[in-house]
Coordinates of C-alpha atoms in Angstrom, one line a residue:
Chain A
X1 CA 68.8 69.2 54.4
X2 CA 69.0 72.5 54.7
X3 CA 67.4 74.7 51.5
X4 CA 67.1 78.1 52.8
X5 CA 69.7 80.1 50.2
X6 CA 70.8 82.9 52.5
X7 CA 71.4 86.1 50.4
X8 CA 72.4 88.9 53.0
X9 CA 73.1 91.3 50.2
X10 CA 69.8 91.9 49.8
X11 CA 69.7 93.9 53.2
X12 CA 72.7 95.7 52.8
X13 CA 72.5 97.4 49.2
X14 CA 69.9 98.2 46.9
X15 CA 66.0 99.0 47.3
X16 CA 65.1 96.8 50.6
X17 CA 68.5 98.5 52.1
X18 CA 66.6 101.9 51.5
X19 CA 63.5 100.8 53.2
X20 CA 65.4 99.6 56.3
X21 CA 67.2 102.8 56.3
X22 CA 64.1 104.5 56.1
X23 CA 62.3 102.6 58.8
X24 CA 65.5 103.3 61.2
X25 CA 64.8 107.3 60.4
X26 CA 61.5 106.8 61.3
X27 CA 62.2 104.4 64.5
X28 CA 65.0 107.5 65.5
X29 CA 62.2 109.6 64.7
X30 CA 59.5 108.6 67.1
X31 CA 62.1 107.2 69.6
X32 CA 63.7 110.6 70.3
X33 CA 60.8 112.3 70.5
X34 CA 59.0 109.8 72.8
X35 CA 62.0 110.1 74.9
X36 CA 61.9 113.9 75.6
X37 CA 58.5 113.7 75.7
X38 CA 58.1 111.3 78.4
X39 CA 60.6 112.7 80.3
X40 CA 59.3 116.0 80.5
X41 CA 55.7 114.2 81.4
X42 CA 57.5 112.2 84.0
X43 CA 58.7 114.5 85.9
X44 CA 55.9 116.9 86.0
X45 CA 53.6 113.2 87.1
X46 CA 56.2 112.7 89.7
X47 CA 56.2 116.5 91.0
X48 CA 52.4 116.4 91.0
X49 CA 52.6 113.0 92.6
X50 CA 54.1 114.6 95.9
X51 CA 52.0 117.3 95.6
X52 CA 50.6 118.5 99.2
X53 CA 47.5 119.4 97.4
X54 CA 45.4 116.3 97.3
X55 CA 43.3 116.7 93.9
X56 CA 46.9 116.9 92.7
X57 CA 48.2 113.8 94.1
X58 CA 45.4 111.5 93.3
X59 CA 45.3 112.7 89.6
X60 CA 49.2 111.6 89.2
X61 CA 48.4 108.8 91.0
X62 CA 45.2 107.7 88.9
X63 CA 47.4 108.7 86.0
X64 CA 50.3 106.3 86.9
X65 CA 48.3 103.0 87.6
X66 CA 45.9 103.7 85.2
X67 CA 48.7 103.6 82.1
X68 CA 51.2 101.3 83.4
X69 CA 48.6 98.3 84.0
X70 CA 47.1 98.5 80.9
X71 CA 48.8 96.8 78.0
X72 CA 50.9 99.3 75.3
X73 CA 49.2 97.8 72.6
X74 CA 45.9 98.4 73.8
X75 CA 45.9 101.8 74.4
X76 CA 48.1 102.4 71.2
X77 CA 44.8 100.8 69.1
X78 CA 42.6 103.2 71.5
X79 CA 45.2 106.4 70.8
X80 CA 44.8 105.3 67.0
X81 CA 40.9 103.7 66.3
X82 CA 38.9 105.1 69.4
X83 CA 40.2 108.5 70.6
X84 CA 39.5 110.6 67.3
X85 CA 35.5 109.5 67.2
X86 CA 34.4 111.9 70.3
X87 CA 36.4 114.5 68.6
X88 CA 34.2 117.1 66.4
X89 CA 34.2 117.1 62.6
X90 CA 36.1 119.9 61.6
X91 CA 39.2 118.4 63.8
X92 CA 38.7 115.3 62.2
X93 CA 39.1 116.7 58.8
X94 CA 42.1 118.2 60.1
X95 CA 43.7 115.3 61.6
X96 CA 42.7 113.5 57.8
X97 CA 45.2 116.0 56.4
X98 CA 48.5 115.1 59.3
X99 CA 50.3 111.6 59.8
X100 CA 47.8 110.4 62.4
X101 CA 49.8 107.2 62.5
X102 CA 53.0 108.7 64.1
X103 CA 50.9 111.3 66.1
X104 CA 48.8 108.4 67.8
X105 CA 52.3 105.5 67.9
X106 CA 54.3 108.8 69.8
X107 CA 51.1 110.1 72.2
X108 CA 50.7 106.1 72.8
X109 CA 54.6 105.5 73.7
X110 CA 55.2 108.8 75.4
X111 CA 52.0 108.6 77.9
X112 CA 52.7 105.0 78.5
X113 CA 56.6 105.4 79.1
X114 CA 56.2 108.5 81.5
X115 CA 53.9 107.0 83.6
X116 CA 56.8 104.3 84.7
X117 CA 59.6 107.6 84.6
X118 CA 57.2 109.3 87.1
X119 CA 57.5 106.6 89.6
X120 CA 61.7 105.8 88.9
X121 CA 62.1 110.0 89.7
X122 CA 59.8 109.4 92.8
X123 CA 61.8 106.6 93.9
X124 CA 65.1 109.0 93.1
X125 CA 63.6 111.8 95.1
X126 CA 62.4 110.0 98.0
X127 CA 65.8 108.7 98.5
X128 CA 67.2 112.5 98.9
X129 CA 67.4 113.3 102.5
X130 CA 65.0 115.1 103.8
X131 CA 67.3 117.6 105.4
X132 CA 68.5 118.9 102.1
X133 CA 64.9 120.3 101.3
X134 CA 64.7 121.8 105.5
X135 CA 68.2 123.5 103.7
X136 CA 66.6 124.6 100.8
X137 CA 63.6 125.9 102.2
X138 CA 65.6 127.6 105.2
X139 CA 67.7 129.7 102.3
X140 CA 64.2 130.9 101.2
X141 CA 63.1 128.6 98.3
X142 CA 59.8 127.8 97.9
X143 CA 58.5 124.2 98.0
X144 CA 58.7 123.9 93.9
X145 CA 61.9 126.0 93.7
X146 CA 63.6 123.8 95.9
X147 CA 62.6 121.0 93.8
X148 CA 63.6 122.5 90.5
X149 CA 67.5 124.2 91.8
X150 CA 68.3 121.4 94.5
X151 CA 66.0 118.7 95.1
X152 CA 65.1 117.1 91.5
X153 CA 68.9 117.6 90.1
X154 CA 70.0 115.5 92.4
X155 CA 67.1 112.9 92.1
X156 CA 67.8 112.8 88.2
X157 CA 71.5 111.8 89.0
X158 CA 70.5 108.7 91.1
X159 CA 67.3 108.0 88.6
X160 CA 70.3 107.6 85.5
X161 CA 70.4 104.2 85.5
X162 CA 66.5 103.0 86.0
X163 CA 65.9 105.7 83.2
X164 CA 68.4 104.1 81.0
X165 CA 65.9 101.1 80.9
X166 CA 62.6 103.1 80.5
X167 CA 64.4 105.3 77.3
X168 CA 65.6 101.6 76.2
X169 CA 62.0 99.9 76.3
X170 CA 60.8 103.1 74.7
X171 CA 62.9 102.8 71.4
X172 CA 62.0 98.7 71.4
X173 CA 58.3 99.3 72.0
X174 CA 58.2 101.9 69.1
X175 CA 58.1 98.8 66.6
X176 CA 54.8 97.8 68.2
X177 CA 53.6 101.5 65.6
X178 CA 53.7 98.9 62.5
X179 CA 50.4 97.4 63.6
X180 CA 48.6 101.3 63.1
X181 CA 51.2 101.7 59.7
X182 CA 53.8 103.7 61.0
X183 CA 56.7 102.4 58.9
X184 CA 59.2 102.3 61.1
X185 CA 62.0 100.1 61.4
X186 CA 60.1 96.5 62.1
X187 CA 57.3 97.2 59.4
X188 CA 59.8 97.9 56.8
X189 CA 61.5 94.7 57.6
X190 CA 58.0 93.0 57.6
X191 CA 57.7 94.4 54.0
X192 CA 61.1 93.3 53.1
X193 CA 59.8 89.9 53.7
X194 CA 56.8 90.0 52.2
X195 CA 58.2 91.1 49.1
X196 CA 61.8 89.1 48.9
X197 CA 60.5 85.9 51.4
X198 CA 63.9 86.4 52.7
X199 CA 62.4 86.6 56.5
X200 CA 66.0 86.0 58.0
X201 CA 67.8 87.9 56.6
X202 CA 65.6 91.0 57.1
X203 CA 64.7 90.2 60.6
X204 CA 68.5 89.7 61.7
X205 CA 69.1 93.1 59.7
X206 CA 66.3 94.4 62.3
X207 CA 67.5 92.9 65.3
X208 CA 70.6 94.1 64.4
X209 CA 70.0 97.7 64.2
X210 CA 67.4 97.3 67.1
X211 CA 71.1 96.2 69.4
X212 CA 73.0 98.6 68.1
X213 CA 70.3 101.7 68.6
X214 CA 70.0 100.1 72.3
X215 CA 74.1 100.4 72.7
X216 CA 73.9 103.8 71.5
X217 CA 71.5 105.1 73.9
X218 CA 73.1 103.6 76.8
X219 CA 76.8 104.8 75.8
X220 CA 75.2 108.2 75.2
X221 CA 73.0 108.2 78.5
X222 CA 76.2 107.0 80.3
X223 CA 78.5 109.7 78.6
X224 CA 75.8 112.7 79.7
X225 CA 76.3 111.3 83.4
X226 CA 79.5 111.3 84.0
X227 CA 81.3 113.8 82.0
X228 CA 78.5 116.2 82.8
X229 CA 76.2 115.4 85.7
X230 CA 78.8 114.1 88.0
X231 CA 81.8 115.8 86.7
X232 CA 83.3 115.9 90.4
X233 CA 82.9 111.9 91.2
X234 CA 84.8 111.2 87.5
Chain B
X1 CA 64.3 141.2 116.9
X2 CA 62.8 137.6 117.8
X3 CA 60.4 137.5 120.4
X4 CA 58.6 134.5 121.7
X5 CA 55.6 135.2 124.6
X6 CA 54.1 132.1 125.7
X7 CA 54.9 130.1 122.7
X8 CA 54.0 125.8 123.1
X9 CA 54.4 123.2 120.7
X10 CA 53.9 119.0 121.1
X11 CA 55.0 116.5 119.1
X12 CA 52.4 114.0 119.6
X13 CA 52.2 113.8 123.1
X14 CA 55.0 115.0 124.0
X15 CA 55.7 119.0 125.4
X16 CA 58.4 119.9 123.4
X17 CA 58.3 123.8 124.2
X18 CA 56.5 124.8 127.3
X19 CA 55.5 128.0 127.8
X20 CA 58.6 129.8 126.3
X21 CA 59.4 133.6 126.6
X22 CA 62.1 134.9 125.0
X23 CA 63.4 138.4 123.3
X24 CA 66.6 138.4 121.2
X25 CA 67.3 142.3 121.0
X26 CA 69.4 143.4 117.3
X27 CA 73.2 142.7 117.7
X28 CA 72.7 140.2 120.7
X29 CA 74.3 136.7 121.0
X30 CA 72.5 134.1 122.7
X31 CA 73.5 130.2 123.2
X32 CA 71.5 127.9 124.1
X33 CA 71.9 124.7 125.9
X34 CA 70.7 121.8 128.0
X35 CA 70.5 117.8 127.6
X36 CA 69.8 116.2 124.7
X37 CA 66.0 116.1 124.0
X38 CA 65.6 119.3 125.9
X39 CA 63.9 121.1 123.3
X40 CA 66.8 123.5 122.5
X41 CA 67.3 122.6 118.6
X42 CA 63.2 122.6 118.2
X43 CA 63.3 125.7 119.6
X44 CA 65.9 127.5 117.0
X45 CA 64.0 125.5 114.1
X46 CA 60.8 127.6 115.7
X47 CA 62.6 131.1 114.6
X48 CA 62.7 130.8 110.9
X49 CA 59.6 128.4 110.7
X50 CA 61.3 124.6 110.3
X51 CA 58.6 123.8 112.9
X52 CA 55.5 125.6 113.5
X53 CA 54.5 126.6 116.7
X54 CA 51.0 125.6 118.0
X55 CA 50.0 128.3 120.6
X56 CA 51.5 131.1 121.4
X57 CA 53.1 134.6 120.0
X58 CA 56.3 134.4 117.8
X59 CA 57.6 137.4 116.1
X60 CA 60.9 138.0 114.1
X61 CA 62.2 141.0 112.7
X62 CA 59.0 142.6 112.6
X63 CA 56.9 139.3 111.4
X64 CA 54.3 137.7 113.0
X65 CA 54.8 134.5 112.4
X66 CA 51.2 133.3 113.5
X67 CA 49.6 135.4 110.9
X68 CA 49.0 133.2 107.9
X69 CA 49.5 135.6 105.4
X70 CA 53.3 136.3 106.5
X71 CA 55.5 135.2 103.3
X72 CA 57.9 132.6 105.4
X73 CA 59.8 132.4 102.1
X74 CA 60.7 136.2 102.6
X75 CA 60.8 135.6 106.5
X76 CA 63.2 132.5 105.8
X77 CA 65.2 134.8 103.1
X78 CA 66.3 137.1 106.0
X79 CA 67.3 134.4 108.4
X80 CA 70.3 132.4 108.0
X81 CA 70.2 128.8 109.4
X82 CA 73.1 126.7 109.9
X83 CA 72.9 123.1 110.1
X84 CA 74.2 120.5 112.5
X85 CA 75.2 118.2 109.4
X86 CA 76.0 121.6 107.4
X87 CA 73.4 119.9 104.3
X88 CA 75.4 122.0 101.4
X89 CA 73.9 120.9 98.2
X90 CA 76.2 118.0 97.0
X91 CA 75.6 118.7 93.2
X92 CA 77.2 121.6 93.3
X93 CA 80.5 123.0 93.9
X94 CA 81.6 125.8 96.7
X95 CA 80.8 128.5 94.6
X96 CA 77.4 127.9 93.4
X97 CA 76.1 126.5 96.9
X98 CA 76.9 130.0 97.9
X99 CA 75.7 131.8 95.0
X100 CA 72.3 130.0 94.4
X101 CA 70.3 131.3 96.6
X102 CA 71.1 134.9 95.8
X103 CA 71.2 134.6 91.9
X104 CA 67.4 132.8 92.3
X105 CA 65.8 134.2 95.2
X106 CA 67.1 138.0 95.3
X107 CA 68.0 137.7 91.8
X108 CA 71.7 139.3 92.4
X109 CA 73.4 139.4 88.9
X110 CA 75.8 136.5 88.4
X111 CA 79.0 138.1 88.5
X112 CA 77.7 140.4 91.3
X113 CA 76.8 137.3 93.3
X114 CA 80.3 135.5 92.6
X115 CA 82.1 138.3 93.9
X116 CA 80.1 138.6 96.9
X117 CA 80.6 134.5 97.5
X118 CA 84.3 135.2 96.9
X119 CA 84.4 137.8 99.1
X120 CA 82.2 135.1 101.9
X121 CA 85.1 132.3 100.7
X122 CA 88.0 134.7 101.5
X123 CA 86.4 135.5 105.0
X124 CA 86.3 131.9 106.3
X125 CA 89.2 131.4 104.8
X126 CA 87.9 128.6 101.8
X127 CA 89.3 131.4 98.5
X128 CA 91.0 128.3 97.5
X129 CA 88.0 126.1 97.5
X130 CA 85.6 127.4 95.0
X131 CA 85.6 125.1 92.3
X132 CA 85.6 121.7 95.0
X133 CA 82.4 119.5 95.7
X134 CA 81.2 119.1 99.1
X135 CA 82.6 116.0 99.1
X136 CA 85.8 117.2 98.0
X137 CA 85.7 119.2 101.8
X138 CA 86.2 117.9 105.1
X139 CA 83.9 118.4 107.8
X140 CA 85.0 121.7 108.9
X141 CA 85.6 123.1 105.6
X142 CA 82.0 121.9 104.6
X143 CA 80.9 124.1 107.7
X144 CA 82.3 127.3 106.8
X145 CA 80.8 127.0 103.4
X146 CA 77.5 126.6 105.1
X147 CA 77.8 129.5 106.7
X148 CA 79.1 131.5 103.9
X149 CA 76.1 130.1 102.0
X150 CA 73.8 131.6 104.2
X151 CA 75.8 134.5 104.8
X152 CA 75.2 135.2 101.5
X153 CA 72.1 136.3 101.8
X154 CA 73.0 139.5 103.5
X155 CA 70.4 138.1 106.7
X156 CA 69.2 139.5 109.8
X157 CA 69.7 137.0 112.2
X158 CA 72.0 133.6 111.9
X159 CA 70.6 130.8 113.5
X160 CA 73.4 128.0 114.3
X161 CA 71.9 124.4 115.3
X162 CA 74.5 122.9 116.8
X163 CA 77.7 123.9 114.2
X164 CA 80.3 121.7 115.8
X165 CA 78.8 118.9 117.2
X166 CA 78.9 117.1 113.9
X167 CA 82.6 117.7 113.7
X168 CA 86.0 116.4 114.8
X169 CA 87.4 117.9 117.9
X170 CA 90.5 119.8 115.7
X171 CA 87.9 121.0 113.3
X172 CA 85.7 122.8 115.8
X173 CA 88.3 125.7 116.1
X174 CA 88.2 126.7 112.9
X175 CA 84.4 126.9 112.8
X176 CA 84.1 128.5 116.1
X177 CA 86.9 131.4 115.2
X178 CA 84.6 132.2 112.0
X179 CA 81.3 132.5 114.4
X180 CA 83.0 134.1 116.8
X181 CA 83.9 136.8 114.4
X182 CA 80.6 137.0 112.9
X183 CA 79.3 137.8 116.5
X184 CA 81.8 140.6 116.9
X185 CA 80.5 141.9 113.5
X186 CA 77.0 142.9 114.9
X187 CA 75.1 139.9 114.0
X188 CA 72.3 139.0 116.4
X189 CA 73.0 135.1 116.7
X190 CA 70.9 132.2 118.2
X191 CA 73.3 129.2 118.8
X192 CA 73.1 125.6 120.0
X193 CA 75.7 124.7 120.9
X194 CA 77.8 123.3 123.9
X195 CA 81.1 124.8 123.4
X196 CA 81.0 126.8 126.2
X197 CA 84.1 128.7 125.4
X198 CA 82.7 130.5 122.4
X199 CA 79.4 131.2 125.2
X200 CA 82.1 132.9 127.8
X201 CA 83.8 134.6 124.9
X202 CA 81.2 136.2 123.0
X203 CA 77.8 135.2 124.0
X204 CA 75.5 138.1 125.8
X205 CA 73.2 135.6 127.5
X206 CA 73.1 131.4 128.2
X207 CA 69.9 130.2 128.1
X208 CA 69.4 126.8 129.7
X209 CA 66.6 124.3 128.9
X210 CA 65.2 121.0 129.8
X211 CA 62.4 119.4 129.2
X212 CA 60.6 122.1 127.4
X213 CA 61.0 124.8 129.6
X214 CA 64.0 127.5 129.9
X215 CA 64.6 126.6 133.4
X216 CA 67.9 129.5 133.7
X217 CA 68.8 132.9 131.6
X218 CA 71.5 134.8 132.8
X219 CA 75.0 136.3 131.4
X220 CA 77.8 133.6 130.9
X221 CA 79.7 134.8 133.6
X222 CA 76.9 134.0 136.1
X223 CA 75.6 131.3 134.9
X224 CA 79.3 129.2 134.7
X225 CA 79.8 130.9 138.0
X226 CA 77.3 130.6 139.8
X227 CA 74.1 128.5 138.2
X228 CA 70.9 128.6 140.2
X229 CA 69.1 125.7 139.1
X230 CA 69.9 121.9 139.9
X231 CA 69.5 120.9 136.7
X232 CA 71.6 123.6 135.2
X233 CA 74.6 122.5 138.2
X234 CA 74.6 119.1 137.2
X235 CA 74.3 119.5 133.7
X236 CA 77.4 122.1 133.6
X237 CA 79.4 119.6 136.0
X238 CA 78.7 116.8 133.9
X239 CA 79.9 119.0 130.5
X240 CA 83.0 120.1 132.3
X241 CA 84.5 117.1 134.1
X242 CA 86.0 115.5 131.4
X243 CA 88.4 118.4 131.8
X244 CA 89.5 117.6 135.4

């Protein structure tokens, strides 16, 4: 027999509505941000990454293995318990006064995140022939001016889709920030339960939201390419 | 205006330039030709640095290019280069594959720049082009950009690695009337290229290679008329008996 009383208002009106509308604001939050943020770190990794300059190279390449095979969780706990201790007092004192939680859940996502963008714009930009960069320097450019007007433009466009995925992961692994307190979407539902017992309803609402913010992304990401990126293949 | 004394270069093991003089005096149109592997499209990627040269003096439009503190971005600025497979950047359309260079590297205002390019568009006859994507173009259209696009840059010297070979045979005409008119203009030209009509019609000298070396120089009258090396006789027989 089955005694679960579903009550599904609960997530949609009142007080535990508020929270989950608060944790989405803060999942938006830390989701857009990681997303700029690790793209921008990316792309610079995956610049350095080709770098002729070797110190270059092997830092990006340290960089890379180092964050993508160790586990998100772990270095979020290290971004969160273990960096701050080496750091002098008076910074300490500072970071006492800010919302360490969110600073530590968005340095732990975005560092983590752009280590695997570096590698998908590596793979975009080694698959640009060669002869467009002989074109590019033969008009003049220099080796990271042809990279910036012709050759990384181009290597975005064909990245799109493997992008897609990293932004995608980013947004799901923000809910991983509940375990430092970052009261974003899954820790709000986690206190929705706590308070109500009503764990199915508040974890569907979640998953919910969690689907639709996915969908979102994607339609948006797919918009960007094709009305502006690729205007001409439309 | 290019000058190479005594210039080698290997790939490996293999002597890809042997021993090469060679002056290209201002205004002057030079082809070059010879078999395929003869060193002829290494050579032309020598003059605005594609390939370095390992021993040797090279020196274009006043630039030594063995000195290490010559700027080959400024060298490269003042030497067009047009490509076999014409590489126009496929992102973006007529217009701004023309004007990039010259809005980013000589920083040419924008508007300035766009007239110029139309101006480059209306002279190859592509006016009605500027908005397309390289795709968009066929082969010969795509050609004529490129050499607008490099034309743009108000250079030197033009260097053409083999323009038509890339292209099909009713497309080559219209590539080889806007080089041809670009050699009347002045321009000192380097050209790879086997179409030894635009050689008789324009060209000042034919320089024939093979294996490295430049085996025959001479004007393009002589050298259809009367070649002097065996290699040069059978490799000009072989090119024009299709046509009897």
């Amino acid at each position: 027999m089955l005694t679960y009383q579903f009550d599904w208002s609960i997530v949609t009106s009142g007080k535990y509505f508020q929270w989950l509308v608060s944790g989405l604001m803060m999942t938006l939050q830390i989701s857009t941000a990681g997303i700029v943020f690790s793209f921008l770190i990316g792309l610079l990794i995956a610049v350095m990454r080709m770098s002729h300059f070797k110190p270059v190279r092997w830092f990006a390449h340290a960089y890379l293995e180092f964050f993508r095979n160790t586990p998100l969780l772990v270095q979020l706990f290290f971004w969160y318990f273990g960096s701050y201790k080496i750091l002098p007092a008076f910074i300490n004192d500072w970071l006492n006064t800010t919302n360490f939680e969110f600073a530590a859940a968005l340095v732990a996502l975005t560092i983590y995140t752009s280590a695997f963008i570096a590698e998908d714009i590596r793979s975009g930009v080694l698959s640009i022939p060669k002869e467009q960069l002989e074109a590019a320097r033969s008009a003049g450019f220099s080796y990271l001016r042809a990279m910036q007007y012709i050759i990384l433009p181009q290597a975005v466009r064909i990245t799109v889709p493997p992008l897609v995925n990293q932004f995608l992961n980013l947004a799901k692994n923000s809910s991983l920030a509940m375990t430092i307190g970052v009261a974003e979407l899954t820790y709000q539902a986690r206190q929705i339960e706590s308070y109500s017992f009503k764990g199915f309803e508040a974890f569907s609402a979640a998953t919910l939201v969690y689907l639709v913010l996915s969908i979102v992304i994607t339609a948006l990401i797919h918009q960007y390419n094709t009305r502006i990126l690729n205007p001409h293949r439309a | 205006m290019i000058k190479f004394q005594g210039v080698n270069k290997w790939f490996k093991k293999l002597h890809v330039l042997n021993n090469i003089d060679l002056h290209v005096r201002q205004g002057e149109v030079v082809v070059v030709c010879g078999p395929s592997g003869s060193g002829k499209s290494t050579l032309i990627r020598t003059i605005n640095q594609l390939e370095p040269i390992e021993q040797g003096s090279l020196v274009v439009d006043g630039m030594d290019l063995c000195h290490k503190k010559t700027d080959l971005n400024k060298l490269r600025a003042e030497v067009g280069f047009v490509f076999q497979q014409f590489n126009l950047y496929p992102h973006l359309s007529t217009l701004s594959n023309i004007t990039l260079a010259p809005t980013k590297i000589r920083k040419t205002p924008k508007k300035e720049a766009e007239e110029q390019a139309m101006q480059l568009l209306e002279r190859v006859g592509l006016a009605n082009k500027r908005d397309a994507y390289p795709s968009q173009l066929s082969g010969g259209q795509q050609q004529r950009v490129a050499i607008a696009r490099a034309l743009a840059m108000k250079p030197r010297i033009m260097l053409f690695d083999e323009p038509t070979s890339a292209l099909d045979p009713e497309m080559i005409g219209e590539v080889l009337a806007v080089m041809q008119d670009l050699a009347k203009s002045g321009m000192t030209m380097v050209c790879v290229t086997h179409e030894m009509g635009f050689a008789r019609e324009v060209a000042h000298r034919v320089v024939f290679m093979d294996h490295g070396v430049i085996l025959e120089e001479a004007h393009p009258e002589e050298f259809f008329r009367n070649p002097q090396h065996d290699r040069a006789k059978q490799f000009l027989k072989q090119l024009l008996s299709p046509m009897h």
